[in-house]
Short mmCIF file of N, CA, C and O in Angstrom, two decimals:
data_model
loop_
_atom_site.label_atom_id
_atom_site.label_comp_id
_atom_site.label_asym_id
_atom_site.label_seq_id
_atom_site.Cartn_x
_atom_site.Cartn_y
_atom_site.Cartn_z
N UNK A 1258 -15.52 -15.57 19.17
CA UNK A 1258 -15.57 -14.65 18.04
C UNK A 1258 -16.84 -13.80 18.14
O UNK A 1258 -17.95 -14.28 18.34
N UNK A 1259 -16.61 -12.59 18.01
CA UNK A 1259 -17.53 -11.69 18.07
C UNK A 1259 -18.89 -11.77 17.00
O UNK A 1259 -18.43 -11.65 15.86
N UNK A 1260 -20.04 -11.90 16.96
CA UNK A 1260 -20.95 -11.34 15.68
C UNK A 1260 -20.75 -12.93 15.27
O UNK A 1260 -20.94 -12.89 14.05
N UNK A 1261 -20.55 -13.98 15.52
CA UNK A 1261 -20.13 -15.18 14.93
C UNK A 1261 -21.85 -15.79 14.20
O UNK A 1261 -21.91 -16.62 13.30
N UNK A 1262 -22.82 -15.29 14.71
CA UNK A 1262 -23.73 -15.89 14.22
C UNK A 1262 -24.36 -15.33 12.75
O UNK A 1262 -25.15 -15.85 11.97
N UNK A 1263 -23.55 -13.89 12.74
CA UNK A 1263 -23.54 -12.89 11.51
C UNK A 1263 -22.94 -13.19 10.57
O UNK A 1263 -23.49 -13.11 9.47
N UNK A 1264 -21.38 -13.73 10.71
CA UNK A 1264 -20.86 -14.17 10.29
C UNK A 1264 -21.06 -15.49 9.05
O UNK A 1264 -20.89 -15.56 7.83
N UNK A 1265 -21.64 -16.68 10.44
CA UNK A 1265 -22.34 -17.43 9.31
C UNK A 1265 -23.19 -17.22 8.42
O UNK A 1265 -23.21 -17.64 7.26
N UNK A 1266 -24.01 -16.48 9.03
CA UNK A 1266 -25.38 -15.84 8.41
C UNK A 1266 -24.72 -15.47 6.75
O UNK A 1266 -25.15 -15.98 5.71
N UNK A 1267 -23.70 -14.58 6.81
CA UNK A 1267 -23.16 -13.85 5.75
C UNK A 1267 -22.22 -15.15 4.73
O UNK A 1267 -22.05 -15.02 3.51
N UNK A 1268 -21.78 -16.17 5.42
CA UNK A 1268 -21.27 -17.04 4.80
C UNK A 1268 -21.90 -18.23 4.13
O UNK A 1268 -21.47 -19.01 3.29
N UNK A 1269 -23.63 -18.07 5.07
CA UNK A 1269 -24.30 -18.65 4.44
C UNK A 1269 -25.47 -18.18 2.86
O UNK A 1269 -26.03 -18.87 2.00
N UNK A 1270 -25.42 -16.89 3.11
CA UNK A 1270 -25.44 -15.88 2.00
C UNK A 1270 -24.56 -15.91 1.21
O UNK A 1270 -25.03 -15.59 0.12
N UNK A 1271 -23.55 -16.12 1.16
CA UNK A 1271 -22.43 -16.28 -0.05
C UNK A 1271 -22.53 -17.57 -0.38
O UNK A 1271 -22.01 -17.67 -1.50
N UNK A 1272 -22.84 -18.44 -0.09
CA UNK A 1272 -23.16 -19.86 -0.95
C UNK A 1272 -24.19 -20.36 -1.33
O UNK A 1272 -24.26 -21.39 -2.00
N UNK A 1273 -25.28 -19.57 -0.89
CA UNK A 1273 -26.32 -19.27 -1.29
C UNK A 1273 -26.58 -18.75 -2.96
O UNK A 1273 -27.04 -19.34 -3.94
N UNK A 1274 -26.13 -17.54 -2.77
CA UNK A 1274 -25.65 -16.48 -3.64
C UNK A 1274 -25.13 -17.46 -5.07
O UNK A 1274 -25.75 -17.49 -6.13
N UNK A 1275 -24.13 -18.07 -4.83
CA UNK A 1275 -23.38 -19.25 -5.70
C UNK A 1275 -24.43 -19.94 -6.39
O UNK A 1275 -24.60 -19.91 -7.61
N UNK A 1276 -25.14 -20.58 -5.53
CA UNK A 1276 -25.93 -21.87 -6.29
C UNK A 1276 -27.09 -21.41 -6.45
O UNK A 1276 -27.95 -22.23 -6.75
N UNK A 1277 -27.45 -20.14 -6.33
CA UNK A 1277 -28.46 -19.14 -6.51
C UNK A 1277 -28.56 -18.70 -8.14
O UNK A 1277 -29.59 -18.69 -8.82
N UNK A 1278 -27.28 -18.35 -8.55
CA UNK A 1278 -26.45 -17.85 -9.69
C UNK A 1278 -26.53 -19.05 -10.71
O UNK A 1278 -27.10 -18.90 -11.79
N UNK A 1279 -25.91 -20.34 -10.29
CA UNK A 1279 -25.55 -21.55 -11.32
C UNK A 1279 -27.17 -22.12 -11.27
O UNK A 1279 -27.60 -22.79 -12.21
N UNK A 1280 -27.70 -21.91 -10.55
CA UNK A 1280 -28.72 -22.65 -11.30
C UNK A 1280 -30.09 -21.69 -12.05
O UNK A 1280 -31.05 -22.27 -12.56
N UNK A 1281 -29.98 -20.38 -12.02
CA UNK A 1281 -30.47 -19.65 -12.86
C UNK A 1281 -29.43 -19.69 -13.94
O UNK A 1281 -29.98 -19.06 -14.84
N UNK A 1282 -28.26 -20.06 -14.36
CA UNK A 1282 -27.39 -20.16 -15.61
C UNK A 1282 -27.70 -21.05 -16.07
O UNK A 1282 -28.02 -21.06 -17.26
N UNK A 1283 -27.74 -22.50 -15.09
CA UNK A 1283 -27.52 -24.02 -16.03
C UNK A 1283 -29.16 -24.87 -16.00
O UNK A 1283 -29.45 -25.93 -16.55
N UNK A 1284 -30.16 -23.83 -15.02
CA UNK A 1284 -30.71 -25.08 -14.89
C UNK A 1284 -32.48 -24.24 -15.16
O UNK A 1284 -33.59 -24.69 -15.43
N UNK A 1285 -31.91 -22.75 -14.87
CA UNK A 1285 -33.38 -22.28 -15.77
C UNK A 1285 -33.64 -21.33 -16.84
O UNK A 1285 -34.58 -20.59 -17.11
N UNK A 1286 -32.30 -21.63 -17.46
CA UNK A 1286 -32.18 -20.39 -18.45
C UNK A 1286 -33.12 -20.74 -19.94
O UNK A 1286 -33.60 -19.95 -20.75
N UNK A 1287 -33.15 -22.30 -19.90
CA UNK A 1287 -33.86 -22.49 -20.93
C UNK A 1287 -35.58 -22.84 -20.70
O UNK A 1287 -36.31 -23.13 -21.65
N UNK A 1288 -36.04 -22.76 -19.32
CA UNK A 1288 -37.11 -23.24 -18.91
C UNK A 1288 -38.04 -21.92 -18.48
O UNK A 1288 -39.26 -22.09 -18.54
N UNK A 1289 -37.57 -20.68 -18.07
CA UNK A 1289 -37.91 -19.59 -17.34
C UNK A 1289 -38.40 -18.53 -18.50
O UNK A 1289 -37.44 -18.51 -19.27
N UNK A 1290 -39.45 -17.62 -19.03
CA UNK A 1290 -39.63 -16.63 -19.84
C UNK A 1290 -38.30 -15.41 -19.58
O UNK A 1290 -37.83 -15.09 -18.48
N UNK A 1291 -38.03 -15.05 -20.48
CA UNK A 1291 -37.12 -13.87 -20.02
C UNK A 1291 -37.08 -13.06 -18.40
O UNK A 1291 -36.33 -13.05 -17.43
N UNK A 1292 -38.24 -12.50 -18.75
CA UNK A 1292 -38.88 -11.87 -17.70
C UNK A 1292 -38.69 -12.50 -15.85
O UNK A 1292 -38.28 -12.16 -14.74
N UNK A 1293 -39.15 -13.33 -16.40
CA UNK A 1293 -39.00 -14.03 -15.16
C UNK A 1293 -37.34 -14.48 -14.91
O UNK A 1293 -36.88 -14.01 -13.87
N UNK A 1294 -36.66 -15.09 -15.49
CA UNK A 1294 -35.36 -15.36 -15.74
C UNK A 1294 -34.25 -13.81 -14.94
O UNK A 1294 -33.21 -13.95 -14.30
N UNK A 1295 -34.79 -12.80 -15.20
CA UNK A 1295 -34.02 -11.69 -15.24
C UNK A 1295 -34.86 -11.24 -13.82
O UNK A 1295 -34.20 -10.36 -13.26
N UNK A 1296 -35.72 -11.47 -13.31
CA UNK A 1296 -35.93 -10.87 -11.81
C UNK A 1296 -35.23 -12.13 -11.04
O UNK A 1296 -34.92 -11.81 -9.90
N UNK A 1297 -34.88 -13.54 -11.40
CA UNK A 1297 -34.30 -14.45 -10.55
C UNK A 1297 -32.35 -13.67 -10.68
O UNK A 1297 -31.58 -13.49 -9.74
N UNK A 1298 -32.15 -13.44 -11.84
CA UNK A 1298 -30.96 -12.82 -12.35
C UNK A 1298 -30.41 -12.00 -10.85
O UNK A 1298 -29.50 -12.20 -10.05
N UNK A 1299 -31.49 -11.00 -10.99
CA UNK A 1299 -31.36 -9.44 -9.93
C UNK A 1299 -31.86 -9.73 -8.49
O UNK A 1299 -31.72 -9.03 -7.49
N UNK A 1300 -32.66 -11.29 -8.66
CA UNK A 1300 -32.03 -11.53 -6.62
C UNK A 1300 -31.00 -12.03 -6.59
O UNK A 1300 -30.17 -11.43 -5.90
N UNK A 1301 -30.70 -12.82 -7.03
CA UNK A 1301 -28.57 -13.08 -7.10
C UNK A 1301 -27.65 -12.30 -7.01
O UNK A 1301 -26.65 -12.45 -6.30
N UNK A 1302 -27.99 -11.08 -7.95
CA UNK A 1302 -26.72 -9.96 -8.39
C UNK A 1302 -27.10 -9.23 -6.55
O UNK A 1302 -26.21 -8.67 -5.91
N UNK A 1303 -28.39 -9.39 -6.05
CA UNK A 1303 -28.24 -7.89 -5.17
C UNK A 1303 -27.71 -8.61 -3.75
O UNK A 1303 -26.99 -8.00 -2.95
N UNK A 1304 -28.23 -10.17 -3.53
CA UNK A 1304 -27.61 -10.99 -2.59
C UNK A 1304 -26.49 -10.32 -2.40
O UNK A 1304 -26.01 -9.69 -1.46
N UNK A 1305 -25.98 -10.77 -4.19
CA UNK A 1305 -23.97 -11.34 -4.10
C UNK A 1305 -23.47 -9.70 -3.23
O UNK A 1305 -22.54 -9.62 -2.43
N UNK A 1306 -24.28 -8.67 -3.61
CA UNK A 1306 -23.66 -7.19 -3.15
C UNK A 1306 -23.52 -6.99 -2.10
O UNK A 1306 -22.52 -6.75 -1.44
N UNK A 1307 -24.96 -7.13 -1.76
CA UNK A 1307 -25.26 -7.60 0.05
C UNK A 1307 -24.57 -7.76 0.99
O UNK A 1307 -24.17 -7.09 1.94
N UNK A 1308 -24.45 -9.05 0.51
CA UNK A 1308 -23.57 -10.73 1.05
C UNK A 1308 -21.96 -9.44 1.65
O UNK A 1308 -21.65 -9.01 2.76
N UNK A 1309 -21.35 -9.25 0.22
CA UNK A 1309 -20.31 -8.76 0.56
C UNK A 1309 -19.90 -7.47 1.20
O UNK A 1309 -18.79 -7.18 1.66
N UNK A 1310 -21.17 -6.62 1.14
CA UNK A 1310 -21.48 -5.33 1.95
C UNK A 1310 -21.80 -5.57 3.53
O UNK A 1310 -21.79 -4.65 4.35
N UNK A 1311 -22.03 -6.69 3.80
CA UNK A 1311 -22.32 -7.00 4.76
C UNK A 1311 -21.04 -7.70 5.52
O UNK A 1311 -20.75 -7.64 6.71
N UNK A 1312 -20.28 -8.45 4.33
CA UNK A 1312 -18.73 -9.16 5.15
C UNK A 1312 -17.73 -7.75 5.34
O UNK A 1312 -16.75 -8.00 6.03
N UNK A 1313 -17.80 -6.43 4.89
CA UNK A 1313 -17.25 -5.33 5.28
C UNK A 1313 -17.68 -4.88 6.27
O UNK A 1313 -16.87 -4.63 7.16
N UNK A 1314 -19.21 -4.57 6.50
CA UNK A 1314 -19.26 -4.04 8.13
C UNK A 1314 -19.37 -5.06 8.95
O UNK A 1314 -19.80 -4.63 10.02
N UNK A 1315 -19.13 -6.53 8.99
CA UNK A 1315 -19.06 -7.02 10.55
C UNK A 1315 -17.24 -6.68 10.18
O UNK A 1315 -16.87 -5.95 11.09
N UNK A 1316 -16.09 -6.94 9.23
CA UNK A 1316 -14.94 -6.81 9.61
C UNK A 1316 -14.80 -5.29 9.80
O UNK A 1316 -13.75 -5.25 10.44
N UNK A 1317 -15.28 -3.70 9.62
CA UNK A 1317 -15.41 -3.25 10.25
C UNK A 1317 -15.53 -3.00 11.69
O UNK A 1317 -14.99 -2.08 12.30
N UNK A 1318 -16.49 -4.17 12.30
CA UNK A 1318 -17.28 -3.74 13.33
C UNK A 1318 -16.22 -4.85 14.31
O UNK A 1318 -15.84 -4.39 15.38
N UNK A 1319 -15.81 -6.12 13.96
CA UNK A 1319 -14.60 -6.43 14.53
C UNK A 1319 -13.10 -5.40 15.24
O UNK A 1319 -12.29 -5.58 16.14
N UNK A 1320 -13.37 -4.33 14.26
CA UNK A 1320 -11.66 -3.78 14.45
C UNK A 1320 -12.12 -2.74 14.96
O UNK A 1320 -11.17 -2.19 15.53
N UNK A 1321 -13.19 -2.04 15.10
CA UNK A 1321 -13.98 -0.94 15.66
C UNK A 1321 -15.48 -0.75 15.91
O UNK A 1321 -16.14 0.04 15.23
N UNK A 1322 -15.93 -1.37 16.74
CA UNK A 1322 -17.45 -1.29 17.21
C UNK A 1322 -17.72 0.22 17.32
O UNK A 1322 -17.11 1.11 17.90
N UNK A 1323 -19.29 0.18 16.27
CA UNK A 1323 -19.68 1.55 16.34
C UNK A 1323 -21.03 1.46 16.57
O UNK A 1323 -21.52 0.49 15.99
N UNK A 1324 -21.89 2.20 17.29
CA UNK A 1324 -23.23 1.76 17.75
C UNK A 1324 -24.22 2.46 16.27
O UNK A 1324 -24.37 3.67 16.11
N UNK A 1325 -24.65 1.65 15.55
CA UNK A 1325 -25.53 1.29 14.25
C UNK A 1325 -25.01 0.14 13.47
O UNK A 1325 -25.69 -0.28 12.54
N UNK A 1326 -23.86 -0.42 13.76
CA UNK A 1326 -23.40 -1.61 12.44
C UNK A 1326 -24.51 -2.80 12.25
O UNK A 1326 -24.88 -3.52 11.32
N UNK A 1327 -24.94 -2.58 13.98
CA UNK A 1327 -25.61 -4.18 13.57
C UNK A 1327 -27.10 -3.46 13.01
O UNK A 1327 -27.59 -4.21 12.17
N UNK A 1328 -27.77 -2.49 13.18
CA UNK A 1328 -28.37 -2.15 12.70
C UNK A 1328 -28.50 -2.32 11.13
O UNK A 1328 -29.45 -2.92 10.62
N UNK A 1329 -27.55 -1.80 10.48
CA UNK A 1329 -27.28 -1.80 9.39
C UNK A 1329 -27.26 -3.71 8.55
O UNK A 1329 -27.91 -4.01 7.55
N UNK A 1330 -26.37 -4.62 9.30
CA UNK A 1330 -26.29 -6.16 9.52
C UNK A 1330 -27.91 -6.21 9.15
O UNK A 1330 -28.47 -6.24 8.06
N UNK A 1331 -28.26 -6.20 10.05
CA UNK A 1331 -29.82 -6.36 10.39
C UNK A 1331 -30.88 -6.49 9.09
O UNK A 1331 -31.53 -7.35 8.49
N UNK A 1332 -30.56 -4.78 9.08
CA UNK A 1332 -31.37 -4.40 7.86
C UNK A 1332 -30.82 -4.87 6.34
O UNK A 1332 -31.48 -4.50 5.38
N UNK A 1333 -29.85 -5.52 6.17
CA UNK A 1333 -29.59 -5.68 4.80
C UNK A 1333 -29.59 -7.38 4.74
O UNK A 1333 -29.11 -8.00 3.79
N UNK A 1334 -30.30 -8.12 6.13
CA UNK A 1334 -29.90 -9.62 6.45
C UNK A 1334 -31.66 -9.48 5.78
O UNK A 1334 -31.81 -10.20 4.79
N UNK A 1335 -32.69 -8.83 6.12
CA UNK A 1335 -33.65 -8.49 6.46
C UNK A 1335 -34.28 -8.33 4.61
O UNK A 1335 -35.20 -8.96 4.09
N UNK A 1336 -33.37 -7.27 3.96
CA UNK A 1336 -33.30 -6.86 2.94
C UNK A 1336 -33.35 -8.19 2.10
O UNK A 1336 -34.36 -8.48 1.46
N UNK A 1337 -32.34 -8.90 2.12
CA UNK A 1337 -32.04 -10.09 1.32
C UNK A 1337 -32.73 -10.79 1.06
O UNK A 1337 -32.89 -11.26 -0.07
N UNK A 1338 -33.56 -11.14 2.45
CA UNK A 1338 -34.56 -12.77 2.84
C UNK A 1338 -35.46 -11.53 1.53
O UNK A 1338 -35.06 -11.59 0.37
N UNK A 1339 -36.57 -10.56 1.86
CA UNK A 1339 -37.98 -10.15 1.45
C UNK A 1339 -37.16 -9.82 -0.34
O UNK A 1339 -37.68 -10.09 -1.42
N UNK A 1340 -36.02 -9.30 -0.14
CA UNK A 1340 -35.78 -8.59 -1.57
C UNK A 1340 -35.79 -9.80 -2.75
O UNK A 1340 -36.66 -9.89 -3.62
N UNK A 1341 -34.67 -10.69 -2.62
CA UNK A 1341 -34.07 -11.49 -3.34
C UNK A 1341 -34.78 -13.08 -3.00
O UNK A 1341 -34.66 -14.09 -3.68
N UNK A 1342 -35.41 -12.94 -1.96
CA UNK A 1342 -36.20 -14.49 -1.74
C UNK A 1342 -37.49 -14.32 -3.07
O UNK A 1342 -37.96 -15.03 -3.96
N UNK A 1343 -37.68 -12.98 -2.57
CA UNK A 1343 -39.24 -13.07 -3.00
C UNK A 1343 -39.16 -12.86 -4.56
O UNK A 1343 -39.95 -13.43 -5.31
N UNK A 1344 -38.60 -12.37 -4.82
CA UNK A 1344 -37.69 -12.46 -6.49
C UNK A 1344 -37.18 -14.15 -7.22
O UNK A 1344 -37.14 -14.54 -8.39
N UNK A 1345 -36.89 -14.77 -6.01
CA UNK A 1345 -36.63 -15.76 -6.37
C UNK A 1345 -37.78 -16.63 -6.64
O UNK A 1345 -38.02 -17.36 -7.61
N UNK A 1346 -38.77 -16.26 -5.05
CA UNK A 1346 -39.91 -17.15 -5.38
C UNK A 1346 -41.12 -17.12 -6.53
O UNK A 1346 -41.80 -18.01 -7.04
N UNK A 1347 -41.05 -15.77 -6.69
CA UNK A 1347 -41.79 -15.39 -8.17
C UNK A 1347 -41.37 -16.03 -9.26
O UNK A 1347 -42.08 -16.78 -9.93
N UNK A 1348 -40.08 -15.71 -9.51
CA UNK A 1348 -39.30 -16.39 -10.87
C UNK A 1348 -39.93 -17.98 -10.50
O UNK A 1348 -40.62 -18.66 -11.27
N UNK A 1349 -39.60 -18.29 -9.40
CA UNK A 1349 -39.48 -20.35 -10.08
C UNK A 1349 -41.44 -20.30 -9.77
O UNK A 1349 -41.95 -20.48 -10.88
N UNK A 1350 -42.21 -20.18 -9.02
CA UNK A 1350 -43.76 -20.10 -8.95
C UNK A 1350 -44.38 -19.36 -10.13
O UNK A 1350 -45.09 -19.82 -11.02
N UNK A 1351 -44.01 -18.27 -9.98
CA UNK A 1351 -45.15 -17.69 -11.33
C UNK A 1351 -45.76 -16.99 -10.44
O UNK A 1351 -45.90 -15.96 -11.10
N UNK A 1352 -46.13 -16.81 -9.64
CA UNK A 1352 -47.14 -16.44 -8.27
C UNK A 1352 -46.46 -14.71 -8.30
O UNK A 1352 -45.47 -14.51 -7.61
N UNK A 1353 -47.17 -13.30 -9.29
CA UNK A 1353 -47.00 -12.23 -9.20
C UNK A 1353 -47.14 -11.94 -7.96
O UNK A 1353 -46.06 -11.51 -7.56
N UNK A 1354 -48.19 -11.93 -6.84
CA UNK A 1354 -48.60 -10.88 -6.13
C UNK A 1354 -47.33 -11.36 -4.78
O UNK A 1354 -47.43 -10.89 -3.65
N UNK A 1355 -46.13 -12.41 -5.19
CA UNK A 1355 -45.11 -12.42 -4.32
C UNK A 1355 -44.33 -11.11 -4.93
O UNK A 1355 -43.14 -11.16 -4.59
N UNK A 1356 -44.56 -10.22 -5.54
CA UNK A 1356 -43.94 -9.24 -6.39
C UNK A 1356 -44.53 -7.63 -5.17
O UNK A 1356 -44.13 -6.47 -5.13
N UNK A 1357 -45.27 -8.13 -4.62
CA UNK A 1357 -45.68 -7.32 -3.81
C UNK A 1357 -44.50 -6.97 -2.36
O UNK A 1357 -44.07 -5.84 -2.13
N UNK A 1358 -44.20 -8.00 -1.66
CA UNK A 1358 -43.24 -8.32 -0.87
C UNK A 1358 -41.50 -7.41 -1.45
O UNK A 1358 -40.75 -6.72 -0.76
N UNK A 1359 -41.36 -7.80 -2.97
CA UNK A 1359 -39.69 -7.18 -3.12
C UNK A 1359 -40.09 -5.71 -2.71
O UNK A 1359 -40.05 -5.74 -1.48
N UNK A 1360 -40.52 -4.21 -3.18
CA UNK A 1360 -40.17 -3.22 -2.79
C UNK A 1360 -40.06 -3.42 -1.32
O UNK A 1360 -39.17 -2.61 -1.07
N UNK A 1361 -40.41 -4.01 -0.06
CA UNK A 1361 -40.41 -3.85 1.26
C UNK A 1361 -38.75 -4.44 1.38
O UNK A 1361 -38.05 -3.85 2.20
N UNK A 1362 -38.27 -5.30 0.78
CA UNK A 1362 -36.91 -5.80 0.81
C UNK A 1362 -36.37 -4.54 0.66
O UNK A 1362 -35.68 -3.95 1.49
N UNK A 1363 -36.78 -4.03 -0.73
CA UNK A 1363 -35.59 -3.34 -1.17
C UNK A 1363 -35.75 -1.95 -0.39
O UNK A 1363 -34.74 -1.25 -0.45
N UNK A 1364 -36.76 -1.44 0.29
CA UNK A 1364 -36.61 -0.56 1.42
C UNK A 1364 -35.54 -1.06 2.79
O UNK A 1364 -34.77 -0.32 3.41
N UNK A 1365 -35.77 -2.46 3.00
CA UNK A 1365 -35.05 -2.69 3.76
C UNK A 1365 -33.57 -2.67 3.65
O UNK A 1365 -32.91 -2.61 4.69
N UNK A 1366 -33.05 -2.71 2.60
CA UNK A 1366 -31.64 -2.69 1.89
C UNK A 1366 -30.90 -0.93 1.77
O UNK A 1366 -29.77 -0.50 1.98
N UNK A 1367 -32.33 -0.19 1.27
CA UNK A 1367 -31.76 1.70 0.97
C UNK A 1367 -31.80 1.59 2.84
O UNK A 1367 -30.73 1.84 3.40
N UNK A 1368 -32.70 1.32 3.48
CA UNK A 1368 -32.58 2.09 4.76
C UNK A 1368 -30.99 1.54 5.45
O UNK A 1368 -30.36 2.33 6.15
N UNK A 1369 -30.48 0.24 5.20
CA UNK A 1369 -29.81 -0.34 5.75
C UNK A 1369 -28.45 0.44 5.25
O UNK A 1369 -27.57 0.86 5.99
N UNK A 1370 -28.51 0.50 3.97
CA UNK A 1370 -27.19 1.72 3.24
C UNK A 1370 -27.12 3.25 3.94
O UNK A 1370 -26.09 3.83 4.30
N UNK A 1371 -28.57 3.77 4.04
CA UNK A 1371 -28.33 5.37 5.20
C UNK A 1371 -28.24 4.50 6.51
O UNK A 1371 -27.20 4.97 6.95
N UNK A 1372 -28.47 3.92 7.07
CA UNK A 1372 -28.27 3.52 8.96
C UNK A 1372 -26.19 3.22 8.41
O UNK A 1372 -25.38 3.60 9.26
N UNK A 1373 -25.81 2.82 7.56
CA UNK A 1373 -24.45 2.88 7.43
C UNK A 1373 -23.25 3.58 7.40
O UNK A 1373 -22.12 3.34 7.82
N UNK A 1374 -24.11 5.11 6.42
CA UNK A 1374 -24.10 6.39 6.74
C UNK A 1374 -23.92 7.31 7.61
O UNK A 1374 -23.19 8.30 7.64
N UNK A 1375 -25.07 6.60 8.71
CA UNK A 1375 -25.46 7.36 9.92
C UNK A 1375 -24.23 7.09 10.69
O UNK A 1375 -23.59 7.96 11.27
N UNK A 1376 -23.76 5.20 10.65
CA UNK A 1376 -23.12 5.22 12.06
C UNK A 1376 -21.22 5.47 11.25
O UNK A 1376 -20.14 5.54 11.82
N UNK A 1377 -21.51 5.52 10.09
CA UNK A 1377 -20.33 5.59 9.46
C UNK A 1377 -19.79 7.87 9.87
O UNK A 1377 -18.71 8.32 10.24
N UNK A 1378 -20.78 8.47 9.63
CA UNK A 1378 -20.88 9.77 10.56
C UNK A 1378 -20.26 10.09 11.95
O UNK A 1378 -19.62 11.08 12.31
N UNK A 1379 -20.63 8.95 12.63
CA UNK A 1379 -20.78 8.97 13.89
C UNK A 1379 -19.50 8.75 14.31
O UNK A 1379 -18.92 9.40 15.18
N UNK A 1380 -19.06 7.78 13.65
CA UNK A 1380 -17.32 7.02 13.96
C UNK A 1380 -16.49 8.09 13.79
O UNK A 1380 -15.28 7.96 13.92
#
C-alpha cells in the first residue's frame, strides 16, 4: 500500500482526535477555567479537520499522484503536532509561553492548505 505510513499516521490522528474530544467533555469540563477549556476545545475541532483533510489527499494521491500532496501531508501532519499539541499542552499545564509554539502550527496548517492549491493547479 502506497503512503501506508501516512495513512496510519492519519488514523492515528483520528483516534486521537476522539479521546482528545471525550476527555475535554467528560473529564475537564468541570476542572479547566473556560479559557483554557476552549483552547483544548479548538485543538480537537482543528485535528478532527486536519485528520480528515488529510484522509482526502492521501485518497487523492492513491488514485492520482501529483507532485506537492505529500508536501501538503507533511505540512498539515506538522501543523497538528505544534498547532493542537501545544493547545493541548497549555490547556492541561497552565504553562502560557507553550502559547508561543500554536501560531507556528497554525502557519504550518495555512501553508499546507496553499501547497494544496498549488499542486491541486498543477493536476
Amino acid at each position: 500500500m502506497r503512503d501506508r505510513r501516512w495513512w496510519m499516521t492519519a488514523a492515528g490522528s483520528g483516534a486521537l482526535t476522539v479521546m482528545a474530544g471525550a476527555f475535554g467533555a467528560h473529564a475537564l469540563g468541570d476542572t479547566l477555567p473556560p479559557k483554557l477549556l476552549a483552547a483544548f476545545e479548538t485543538g480537537a475541532r482543528y485535528q478532527a479537520w486536519h485528520t480528515l483533510a488529510m484522509l482526502g489527499v492521501l485518497a487523492w494521491r492513491a488514485s492520482l499522484p501529483r507532485r506537492g500532496q505529500l508536501a501538503v501531508i507533511r505540512l498539515w501532519a506538522l501543523g497538528m503536532l505544534l498547532f493542537s499539541g501545544s493547545l493541548y499542552a497549555l490547556a492541561l499545564s497552565g504553562v502560557t509561553l507553550l502559547g508561543l509554539i500554536t501560531p507556528l502550527g497554525g502557519l504550518c496548517l495555512i501553508l499546507g492548505w496553499l501547497a494544496l492549491g498549488v499542486s491541486a493547479w498543477r493536476a
